[in-house]
Amino acid sequence: CVLMMTLAALFIIISKTQRNKRPGTILIFCLLLIADLLLQRFIIGWANASVWDETTTALQILIYAIPVIIGPIIQALLFGSYLAFIMAILVSMLSTLMLAEPPAFFVVSLASSVVAIYICDGAQNRYRVIIAGVVYGLVAAFSCLLIGMFSGFPMMIYGQQAIAAFLGGLISSIAVLGVLPIVETIFKCNSNISLLDYTDLNNKKARLLKLLQINAPGTYHHSVMVSYVAEAAAQAVKANSTI
């Protein structure tokens, strides 16, 4: 795990994007990866010791509900899909090793994560994060059904796995919305979601803008018009117009 995390950090450092090379970015990447894996390790240990019924452990049912997308989605919201994709590969690979599952689990986990990352890339509202979790759950659930049918498992087992996968994706997206503000506060970074909170002039963070609107309405209006021009320019070159 340490070796793979080190290699990932070196890969990020040699990337062409200057923002990804910042020490703070790499620190957040490593901490999120470790936290995600520790959470998975805890769930695996608990589920492996629990019995769903007399012949089935809880892990056999919850295996596709392991929260592999929490770290990657937070990365996608804070730093874009590039770092999120790297983390998704690492998390999926290490999860497969921890569970001692065949390569099919890695493929399902990574494919589902990539879909969620694609949806969350550039997200400007919390609703989109929930949609990403739902879509992740649907992709994982459908994959469970396919794998179960071709593996000859009892229908009851892979049906329960599909339900667990869907609920796992939904719960993971809700967990992201709870963890994201904590990460932003601790590391002094902002996602598009939190940046848009500044557009609400009643927000405490935007009190200076409200004072500007009251005391210098002409300057405020001019600033707004300039921001529209900057937004259009950013969209024209496919940059992040929210920043």
Tab-separated table of C-alpha atoms in Angstrom:
chain	number	residue	atom	x	y	z
A	1	CYS	CA	0.000	0.000	0.000
A	2	VAL	CA	2.797	2.445	0.937
A	3	LEU	CA	4.719	1.588	-2.245
A	4	MET	CA	1.697	2.119	-4.476
A	5	MET	CA	0.834	5.388	-2.718
A	6	THR	CA	4.426	6.590	-3.182
A	7	LEU	CA	4.371	5.714	-6.874
A	8	ALA	CA	1.064	7.533	-7.284
A	9	ALA	CA	2.485	10.636	-5.554
A	10	LEU	CA	5.521	10.589	-7.858
A	11	PHE	CA	3.256	10.196	-10.881
A	12	ILE	CA	1.250	13.218	-9.750
A	13	ILE	CA	4.425	15.259	-9.189
A	14	ILE	CA	5.676	14.673	-12.742
A	15	SER	CA	2.294	15.562	-14.228
A	16	LYS	CA	2.020	18.705	-16.330
A	17	THR	CA	-0.634	20.348	-14.162
A	18	GLN	CA	1.007	22.723	-11.680
A	19	ARG	CA	-1.948	22.587	-9.285
A	20	ASN	CA	-1.474	18.833	-8.846
A	21	LYS	CA	2.178	19.263	-7.856
A	22	ARG	CA	1.425	21.332	-4.765
A	23	PRO	CA	2.408	19.617	-1.480
A	24	GLY	CA	-1.042	20.282	-0.058
A	25	THR	CA	-2.713	18.539	-2.991
A	26	ILE	CA	-0.529	15.464	-2.627
A	27	LEU	CA	-1.070	15.452	1.154
A	28	ILE	CA	-4.853	15.518	0.728
A	29	PHE	CA	-4.595	12.744	-1.877
A	30	CYS	CA	-2.585	10.482	0.448
A	31	LEU	CA	-4.740	11.161	3.521
A	32	LEU	CA	-7.981	10.526	1.639
A	33	LEU	CA	-6.568	7.303	0.212
A	34	ILE	CA	-5.495	6.070	3.653
A	35	ALA	CA	-8.822	7.075	5.255
A	36	ASP	CA	-10.788	5.341	2.492
A	37	LEU	CA	-8.776	2.128	2.879
A	38	LEU	CA	-9.048	2.185	6.689
A	39	LEU	CA	-12.820	2.576	6.441
A	40	GLN	CA	-12.964	-0.341	4.031
A	41	ARG	CA	-10.730	-2.429	6.293
A	42	PHE	CA	-13.060	-1.770	9.223
A	43	ILE	CA	-16.172	-2.705	7.235
A	44	ILE	CA	-14.512	-5.835	5.825
A	45	GLY	CA	-13.424	-6.949	9.299
A	46	TRP	CA	-16.864	-6.370	10.769
A	47	ALA	CA	-18.771	-7.958	7.878
A	48	ASN	CA	-16.471	-10.974	7.706
A	49	ALA	CA	-17.132	-11.693	11.366
A	50	SER	CA	-20.895	-11.219	11.083
A	51	VAL	CA	-23.244	-13.924	9.877
A	52	TRP	CA	-26.068	-13.002	7.499
A	53	ASP	CA	-27.634	-16.415	7.957
A	54	GLU	CA	-26.362	-19.844	8.940
A	55	THR	CA	-24.382	-20.324	5.717
A	56	THR	CA	-23.631	-16.773	4.512
A	57	THR	CA	-21.435	-14.092	6.077
A	58	ALA	CA	-22.407	-10.443	5.860
A	59	LEU	CA	-19.321	-9.780	3.720
A	60	GLN	CA	-20.658	-12.037	0.962
A	61	ILE	CA	-23.699	-9.761	0.736
A	62	LEU	CA	-22.018	-6.405	1.356
A	63	ILE	CA	-18.958	-7.000	-0.820
A	64	TYR	CA	-20.139	-4.654	-3.581
A	65	ALA	CA	-21.279	-2.052	-1.052
A	66	ILE	CA	-17.695	-1.375	0.080
A	67	PRO	CA	-17.339	2.457	-0.146
A	68	VAL	CA	-14.644	2.719	-2.808
A	69	ILE	CA	-15.892	6.037	-4.234
A	70	ILE	CA	-15.741	8.341	-1.208
A	71	GLY	CA	-12.095	9.336	-1.727
A	72	PRO	CA	-12.232	9.533	-5.550
A	73	ILE	CA	-15.376	11.694	-5.564
A	74	ILE	CA	-13.894	14.141	-3.041
A	75	GLN	CA	-10.794	14.323	-5.231
A	76	ALA	CA	-12.962	14.979	-8.284
A	77	LEU	CA	-14.794	17.806	-6.508
A	78	LEU	CA	-11.628	19.452	-5.188
A	79	PHE	CA	-9.027	18.860	-7.896
A	80	GLY	CA	-10.745	17.395	-10.941
A	81	SER	CA	-11.045	13.999	-12.573
A	82	TYR	CA	-7.312	13.435	-13.159
A	83	LEU	CA	-6.403	12.814	-9.515
A	84	ALA	CA	-9.748	11.146	-8.898
A	85	PHE	CA	-9.063	8.574	-11.607
A	86	ILE	CA	-5.631	7.776	-10.152
A	87	MET	CA	-7.170	7.289	-6.709
A	88	ALA	CA	-9.973	5.141	-8.147
A	89	ILE	CA	-7.398	2.787	-9.682
A	90	LEU	CA	-5.485	2.496	-6.394
A	91	VAL	CA	-8.583	2.052	-4.227
A	92	SER	CA	-10.124	-0.533	-6.557
A	93	MET	CA	-6.876	-2.467	-6.798
A	94	LEU	CA	-6.180	-2.479	-3.062
A	95	SER	CA	-9.812	-3.322	-2.256
A	96	THR	CA	-9.599	-6.316	-4.582
A	97	LEU	CA	-6.444	-7.476	-2.809
A	98	MET	CA	-7.942	-6.987	0.662
A	99	LEU	CA	-11.033	-8.963	-0.295
A	100	ALA	CA	-9.033	-11.605	-2.187
A	101	GLU	CA	-11.529	-11.259	-5.037
A	102	PRO	CA	-10.988	-12.171	-8.722
A	103	PRO	CA	-10.121	-9.490	-11.318
A	104	ALA	CA	-13.821	-9.120	-12.156
A	105	PHE	CA	-14.329	-7.241	-8.873
A	106	PHE	CA	-11.562	-4.784	-9.793
A	107	VAL	CA	-13.139	-4.169	-13.199
A	108	VAL	CA	-16.596	-3.584	-11.713
A	109	SER	CA	-15.268	-1.322	-8.965
A	110	LEU	CA	-13.137	0.767	-11.324
A	111	ALA	CA	-15.799	1.042	-14.033
A	112	SER	CA	-18.434	2.140	-11.513
A	113	SER	CA	-16.028	4.645	-9.965
A	114	VAL	CA	-15.114	6.147	-13.350
A	115	VAL	CA	-18.810	6.723	-14.111
A	116	ALA	CA	-19.275	8.482	-10.756
A	117	ILE	CA	-16.150	10.592	-11.302
A	118	TYR	CA	-17.346	11.628	-14.754
A	119	ILE	CA	-20.649	12.827	-13.317
A	120	CYS	CA	-18.991	14.692	-10.408
A	121	ASP	CA	-16.286	16.369	-12.492
A	122	GLY	CA	-16.983	20.098	-12.292
A	123	ALA	CA	-20.114	19.589	-10.175
A	124	GLN	CA	-21.560	22.851	-8.880
A	125	ASN	CA	-24.354	21.494	-6.686
A	126	ARG	CA	-24.872	18.738	-4.141
A	127	TYR	CA	-27.669	17.175	-6.166
A	128	ARG	CA	-25.149	16.077	-8.794
A	129	VAL	CA	-23.105	14.239	-6.155
A	130	ILE	CA	-26.194	12.291	-5.099
A	131	ILE	CA	-26.885	11.457	-8.758
A	132	ALA	CA	-23.309	10.180	-9.079
A	133	GLY	CA	-23.829	7.862	-6.101
A	134	VAL	CA	-27.108	6.576	-7.516
A	135	VAL	CA	-25.586	5.907	-10.947
A	136	TYR	CA	-22.573	4.227	-9.316
A	137	GLY	CA	-24.953	2.005	-7.361
A	138	LEU	CA	-26.964	1.128	-10.468
A	139	VAL	CA	-23.842	0.197	-12.463
A	140	ALA	CA	-22.479	-1.895	-9.591
A	141	ALA	CA	-25.858	-3.552	-9.023
A	142	PHE	CA	-26.233	-4.457	-12.708
A	143	SER	CA	-22.693	-5.865	-12.701
A	144	CYS	CA	-23.536	-7.931	-9.603
A	145	LEU	CA	-26.484	-9.479	-11.387
A	146	LEU	CA	-24.393	-10.343	-14.445
A	147	ILE	CA	-21.552	-11.844	-12.412
A	148	GLY	CA	-23.988	-13.755	-10.216
A	149	MET	CA	-25.854	-15.270	-13.156
A	150	PHE	CA	-22.663	-16.404	-14.905
A	151	SER	CA	-21.083	-17.649	-11.660
A	152	GLY	CA	-23.969	-19.914	-10.734
A	153	PHE	CA	-24.634	-18.281	-7.354
A	154	PRO	CA	-28.113	-18.655	-5.829
A	155	MET	CA	-30.416	-15.926	-7.089
A	156	MET	CA	-31.136	-14.780	-3.538
A	157	ILE	CA	-27.423	-14.078	-2.936
A	158	TYR	CA	-26.675	-11.940	-5.981
A	159	GLY	CA	-30.045	-10.221	-5.671
A	160	GLN	CA	-29.108	-9.118	-2.157
A	161	GLN	CA	-25.657	-8.113	-3.417
A	162	ALA	CA	-27.249	-5.907	-6.082
A	163	ILE	CA	-29.455	-4.163	-3.506
A	164	ALA	CA	-26.448	-3.679	-1.206
A	165	ALA	CA	-24.402	-2.245	-4.099
A	166	PHE	CA	-27.090	0.313	-4.922
A	167	LEU	CA	-27.538	1.358	-1.295
A	168	GLY	CA	-23.755	1.470	-0.855
A	169	GLY	CA	-23.404	3.946	-3.715
A	170	LEU	CA	-26.189	6.151	-2.364
A	171	ILE	CA	-24.827	6.124	1.197
A	172	SER	CA	-21.295	6.841	-0.059
A	173	SER	CA	-22.465	9.948	-1.938
A	174	ILE	CA	-24.251	11.206	1.189
A	175	ALA	CA	-21.072	10.565	3.199
A	176	VAL	CA	-19.112	12.630	0.663
A	177	LEU	CA	-21.384	15.615	1.285
A	178	GLY	CA	-20.707	15.270	5.013
A	179	VAL	CA	-16.933	14.823	4.735
A	180	LEU	CA	-16.284	17.431	2.010
A	181	PRO	CA	-16.845	20.550	4.208
A	182	ILE	CA	-14.526	19.080	6.860
A	183	VAL	CA	-11.732	18.540	4.313
A	184	GLU	CA	-12.253	22.041	2.888
A	185	THR	CA	-12.084	23.616	6.345
A	186	ILE	CA	-8.998	21.725	7.514
A	187	PHE	CA	-6.947	22.161	4.332
A	188	LYS	CA	-8.255	25.601	3.298
A	189	CYS	CA	-9.359	24.483	-0.158
A	190	ASN	CA	-12.641	24.916	-1.978
A	191	SER	CA	-14.777	22.903	-4.346
A	192	ASN	CA	-17.101	24.458	-6.910
A	193	ILE	CA	-19.968	23.703	-4.531
A	194	SER	CA	-18.532	25.792	-1.707
A	195	LEU	CA	-17.421	28.577	-4.073
A	196	LEU	CA	-20.999	29.011	-5.268
A	197	ASP	CA	-22.038	29.591	-1.656
A	198	TYR	CA	-20.388	33.017	-2.031
A	199	THR	CA	-23.089	33.992	-4.540
A	200	ASP	CA	-25.580	34.057	-1.672
A	201	LEU	CA	-25.135	37.552	-0.237
A	202	ASN	CA	-26.783	36.455	3.008
A	203	ASN	CA	-23.971	33.982	3.553
A	204	LYS	CA	-21.495	35.162	6.212
A	205	LYS	CA	-18.623	34.421	3.822
A	206	ALA	CA	-20.072	36.900	1.312
A	207	ARG	CA	-20.696	39.775	3.741
A	208	LEU	CA	-18.063	41.956	2.014
A	209	LEU	CA	-19.899	41.580	-1.284
A	210	LYS	CA	-23.126	42.592	0.420
A	211	LEU	CA	-21.467	45.678	1.891
A	212	LEU	CA	-20.074	46.517	-1.554
A	213	GLN	CA	-23.543	46.196	-3.077
A	214	ILE	CA	-25.016	48.551	-0.468
A	215	ASN	CA	-22.242	51.148	-0.260
A	216	ALA	CA	-20.949	51.113	-3.850
A	217	PRO	CA	-23.651	49.690	-6.130
A	218	GLY	CA	-21.968	50.976	-9.293
A	219	THR	CA	-18.666	49.271	-8.468
A	220	TYR	CA	-20.528	46.107	-7.529
A	221	HIS	CA	-22.441	46.072	-10.827
A	222	HIS	CA	-19.213	46.681	-12.803
A	223	SER	CA	-17.511	43.791	-10.940
A	224	VAL	CA	-20.417	41.482	-11.750
A	225	MET	CA	-20.249	42.355	-15.461
A	226	VAL	CA	-16.481	41.745	-15.520
A	227	SER	CA	-17.044	38.377	-13.856
A	228	TYR	CA	-19.510	37.463	-16.623
A	229	VAL	CA	-16.880	38.252	-19.250
A	230	ALA	CA	-14.268	36.206	-17.359
A	231	GLU	CA	-16.712	33.308	-17.036
A	232	ALA	CA	-17.426	33.331	-20.773
A	233	ALA	CA	-13.685	33.401	-21.532
A	234	ALA	CA	-13.037	30.469	-19.188
A	235	GLN	CA	-15.822	28.462	-20.782
A	236	ALA	CA	-14.439	29.218	-24.244
A	237	VAL	CA	-11.077	27.646	-23.347
A	238	LYS	CA	-12.749	24.857	-21.345
A	239	ALA	CA	-11.316	26.030	-18.020
A	240	ASN	CA	-13.092	25.991	-14.665
A	241	SER	CA	-15.359	29.027	-14.944
A	242	THR	CA	-16.345	28.843	-11.269
A	243	ILE	CA	-12.827	29.691	-10.082
